[in-house]
Amino acid sequence: MKFDWPYFWESLLSPSPQFLNGLALTVIISVVAMALALLLGLVIALMGRSRFLPFQLFASLYIWVIRGTPLLVQLVIIYTGFAAANIFRFEDTDVLGSLIKGAVQAAIIGLMLNESAYISEIVRSGLESVDRGQNEAALSLGMTPMHSMRKIIVPQAIRIMVPPLGNSFNGLMKSTSILSIIGVSEMFQVGSTMSAATFKVFEIYIVVALYYLLLTTVWTFIQTAIENTLNVRAGLPRAEPVFKRLFGIRSRKQATPAPALALQPADAA
Amino acid sequence: MTTQHAASTSASTPPSDPHDNIVQAVDVCKSFGDKRILSDVNLTVARGEVVVMVGPSGAGKTTMLRTINRLESIDSGEIRVNGELIGQRVNKHGKVVERSARDLARQRADIGFVFQHFNLFPHMSVLENISLAAVEVRHQPKSKVNEYARELLARVGLSDKADARTRSLSGGQQQRVAIARALAMRPALMLFDEPTSALDPEMVGEVLTVMKDLAEAGMTMIVVSHEMGFTREVADRVVVMDAGTIIESGAPDQVFSNPRHDRTRQFLSKVL
Ligand SMILES: Nc1ncnc2c1ncn2[C@@H]1O[C@H](COP(=O)(O)OP(=O)(O)O)[C@@H](O)[C@H]1O
Ligand SMILES: [Mg+2]
């Protein structure tokens, strides 16, 4: 086997404009899809907790269908299937002066729908992890349930939700690689095109892999910083250091710092 | 708005109820599933009165207390606080319906509740715990609220803990903060659900002292407690609950030394 080192280094250290565009598209799609998925996930979670039965049923059905089918199939149905059946066609549209391709819109919608089902479960269990007495104390002080949710429940639940949400985002960034199937020119797609043109298949995919690794690593740093900020604000010990979570050395003690909040009365003893 | 006035003047204005009863529970029934928890409970508490509720575990004391600020709904009967049906209202067709969440919140703002397990907000400092509701619910200016919160902290003997994290406090200190938090709303009535039963024995006294001061200052209180010394000293009336009903009610001396009911006697022999 011959590994073309000069080509490898050049692709890695001074990537082509197309490749950088692909990288940018990967990041943009991930961030936008995640932001929308957070909102939708919150709505689905609140529907699931609602006392209104149709909402509950809708939330359960939604989560069941989305989590029970592959993202790839969902994407193809949304983009290609809907168009073929003349239900809906994603057209290139002008948003704030830049042209957004139909495939990119479909990608964002697809990832948002898919991710929101998982996020709603994270949100639901986060909200449930806050001791019931917290809500009762807020209500007894004259707060409405909505007010208690905003001031008492959510601020505590967020600390518990951030680690799984962060991991979810990490997964989302990696799963953008399958968007090539509907023709989105994100990083993986650009890599494939380059490898087809140059036959430097191994070199190029190693570079692609390293860039994904860069993205997820940078995110791990950001996530750790967010967790630390929240922990410090809650007067709790810092989250585990970045290198530990990157290399998977998880200590048992630190793996579950979150429930400490819910066990507040026990601290007294 | 009206709530603010009600809060600041509730101690001095004559209540709409001619008998001056702040709590009036009539024939209250409540089941969880097919298990009857409260059967036809009648309880009247006058303004300024201190009522201590005793009874064996599972008698329904906590449930009864929680119905008074509607943390627990009732199946039948009615409960009035300050003359108003709590959590319910009579609509124009004369039917009893649920109050809106906002309206219920307004009613609850005048009723302090102290929980067995404190339920302090761990994501806030001690001072924030106490100030939160007055700022958020009553929309009072923060500086004024904080001033009053510090005053309350001094009253419960924790002046130096304003900026502390709640989890750094002992159980007794947490419960005193919880009492101050409830008082910050200037409630017309305070409900206590076994406020000392989750505490180490050496911390019980400091909490009872705070409650005693509160009673002496004229606060209306309903206290579920098995602290018999406290009860003898502070209670105007002892109410004995058993199996979801009130079996006996009277002055502490009378109930303790000359109980009418066998079940009372049995129960007292265990706690006295
Ligand atoms: N949320 C609930 N669901 C079902 N049963 C309950 C609930 N809360 C209390 N109970 C039951 O109601 C009975 C009375 O409880 P409680 O009011 O807590 O009694 P006490 O405070 O006198 O010990 C107990 O048997 C308890 O198991
Ligand atoms: Mg109880």
Coordinates of C-alpha atoms in Angstrom, one line a residue, chain B residues 75-246:
Chain B
D75 CA -63.7 14.7 46.7
S76 CA -66.5 16.2 48.6
G77 CA -67.2 18.7 51.4
E78 CA -65.7 22.2 51.3
I79 CA -62.8 24.1 52.7
R80 CA -62.8 27.8 53.2
V81 CA -59.7 29.9 54.0
N82 CA -60.4 33.5 54.9
G83 CA -64.0 32.9 53.9
E84 CA -63.1 31.9 50.3
L85 CA -63.4 28.3 49.0
I86 CA -59.9 27.2 48.4
G87 CA -59.1 26.1 44.9
Q88 CA -62.8 26.2 44.1
R89 CA -65.5 28.7 43.3
V90 CA -69.2 28.8 42.7
N91 CA -70.0 29.7 39.1
K92 CA -73.0 31.6 38.0
H93 CA -75.1 28.5 37.7
G94 CA -74.4 27.8 41.4
K95 CA -72.1 24.9 40.6
V96 CA -68.8 24.4 42.4
V97 CA -65.9 24.5 39.9
E98 CA -62.1 24.7 40.0
R99 CA -60.5 28.1 40.3
S100 CA -58.0 29.1 37.7
A101 CA -54.3 28.4 38.4
R102 CA -53.6 32.1 38.9
D103 CA -56.5 32.5 41.3
L104 CA -55.4 29.5 43.4
A105 CA -51.9 30.8 43.4
R106 CA -53.2 34.1 44.8
Q107 CA -55.0 32.2 47.6
R108 CA -51.9 30.1 48.4
A109 CA -49.7 33.1 48.7
D110 CA -51.5 33.9 52.0
I111 CA -50.9 30.4 53.4
G112 CA -47.5 29.4 54.5
F113 CA -46.5 25.8 54.3
V114 CA -43.6 24.2 56.1
F115 CA -42.7 20.7 54.8
Q116 CA -41.2 17.8 56.7
H117 CA -38.3 17.7 54.3
F118 CA -37.8 21.5 54.0
N119 CA -37.9 21.6 50.2
L120 CA -35.6 24.6 50.0
F121 CA -34.5 25.6 46.5
P122 CA -31.0 24.2 46.1
H123 CA -30.1 26.4 43.1
M124 CA -30.5 29.6 45.2
S125 CA -28.8 31.1 48.2
V126 CA -30.6 31.3 51.5
L127 CA -31.5 34.9 50.9
E128 CA -32.8 34.2 47.4
N129 CA -34.9 31.3 48.8
I130 CA -36.6 33.7 51.2
S131 CA -37.0 36.7 48.8
L132 CA -38.0 34.8 45.7
A133 CA -41.8 34.7 46.0
A134 CA -42.3 38.2 47.4
V135 CA -40.4 39.5 44.3
E136 CA -41.9 37.1 41.8
V137 CA -45.4 36.7 43.1
R138 CA -46.1 40.0 45.0
H139 CA -43.9 42.1 42.7
Q140 CA -42.5 44.0 45.6
P141 CA -39.2 45.9 45.0
K142 CA -36.2 43.7 45.5
S143 CA -34.4 45.9 47.9
K144 CA -37.3 46.1 50.2
V145 CA -37.9 42.4 50.1
N146 CA -34.2 41.6 50.8
E147 CA -34.4 43.9 53.8
Y148 CA -37.4 42.1 55.2
A149 CA -35.7 38.7 54.3
R150 CA -32.7 39.7 56.4
E151 CA -35.0 40.7 59.2
L152 CA -36.6 37.3 59.1
L153 CA -33.3 35.6 59.0
A154 CA -32.4 37.4 62.2
R155 CA -35.7 36.3 63.7
V156 CA -34.8 32.6 63.0
G157 CA -31.3 33.2 64.3
L158 CA -29.5 32.8 60.9
S159 CA -28.3 36.3 60.1
D160 CA -24.9 35.1 59.1
K161 CA -26.2 32.6 56.6
A162 CA -27.8 35.0 54.0
D163 CA -25.4 34.1 51.3
A164 CA -24.9 30.5 52.2
R165 CA -25.9 27.6 49.9
T166 CA -28.9 25.7 51.3
R167 CA -27.1 22.4 51.1
S168 CA -24.3 23.6 53.4
L169 CA -26.8 24.1 56.2
S170 CA -27.8 21.6 58.9
G171 CA -31.3 20.2 58.9
G172 CA -32.4 22.4 61.7
Q173 CA -31.0 25.5 59.9
Q174 CA -32.7 24.4 56.7
Q175 CA -36.0 24.2 58.4
R176 CA -35.6 27.6 60.0
V177 CA -34.8 29.0 56.5
A178 CA -38.0 27.3 55.2
I179 CA -40.0 28.9 57.9
A180 CA -38.5 32.3 57.1
R181 CA -39.3 31.7 53.4
A182 CA -42.9 31.1 54.2
L183 CA -43.1 34.1 56.5
A184 CA -41.7 36.4 53.8
M185 CA -45.1 36.3 52.1
R186 CA -46.6 37.7 55.3
P187 CA -49.1 34.8 55.4
A188 CA -52.3 34.9 57.4
L189 CA -52.0 31.3 58.3
M190 CA -49.1 28.9 58.6
L191 CA -49.3 25.1 58.1
F192 CA -46.5 22.9 59.5
D193 CA -46.3 19.2 58.5
E194 CA -44.1 17.4 61.1
P195 CA -41.5 20.2 60.8
T196 CA -39.1 18.5 63.2
S197 CA -39.5 14.8 62.4
A198 CA -36.7 14.7 59.8
L199 CA -34.2 16.3 62.1
D200 CA -31.5 14.9 64.4
P201 CA -32.7 15.2 68.0
E202 CA -30.3 17.9 68.9
M203 CA -31.8 20.2 66.2
V204 CA -35.4 19.8 67.2
G205 CA -35.3 22.5 69.9
E206 CA -34.0 25.3 67.7
V207 CA -36.9 24.8 65.2
L208 CA -39.5 24.5 68.0
T209 CA -38.2 27.8 69.6
V210 CA -38.8 29.6 66.3
M211 CA -42.3 28.2 66.1
K212 CA -43.0 29.1 69.7
D213 CA -42.0 32.7 69.0
L214 CA -44.2 32.8 66.0
A215 CA -47.2 31.5 68.0
E216 CA -46.5 34.1 70.7
A217 CA -46.5 36.8 68.1
G218 CA -50.0 35.8 67.3
M219 CA -49.7 33.8 64.1
T220 CA -52.5 31.4 63.3
M221 CA -50.9 28.0 63.0
I222 CA -51.9 24.4 62.3
V223 CA -49.1 22.1 63.2
V224 CA -48.9 18.4 62.7
S225 CA -46.4 17.3 65.4
H226 CA -45.7 14.7 68.0
E227 CA -43.6 17.0 70.1
M228 CA -45.8 16.8 73.2
G229 CA -43.8 19.4 75.3
F230 CA -44.2 21.9 72.5
T231 CA -47.9 21.1 72.2
R232 CA -48.6 21.5 75.9
E233 CA -46.9 24.8 75.9
V234 CA -48.1 26.4 72.7
A235 CA -51.3 24.7 71.5
D236 CA -54.7 26.3 72.1
R237 CA -56.2 23.1 70.9
V238 CA -55.2 19.6 70.1
V239 CA -56.9 17.7 67.4
V240 CA -56.6 13.9 67.3
M241 CA -56.9 12.1 64.0
D242 CA -57.3 8.4 63.5
A243 CA -58.2 6.5 60.3
G244 CA -59.2 9.6 58.4
T245 CA -61.4 11.2 61.0
I246 CA -61.1 13.6 63.9

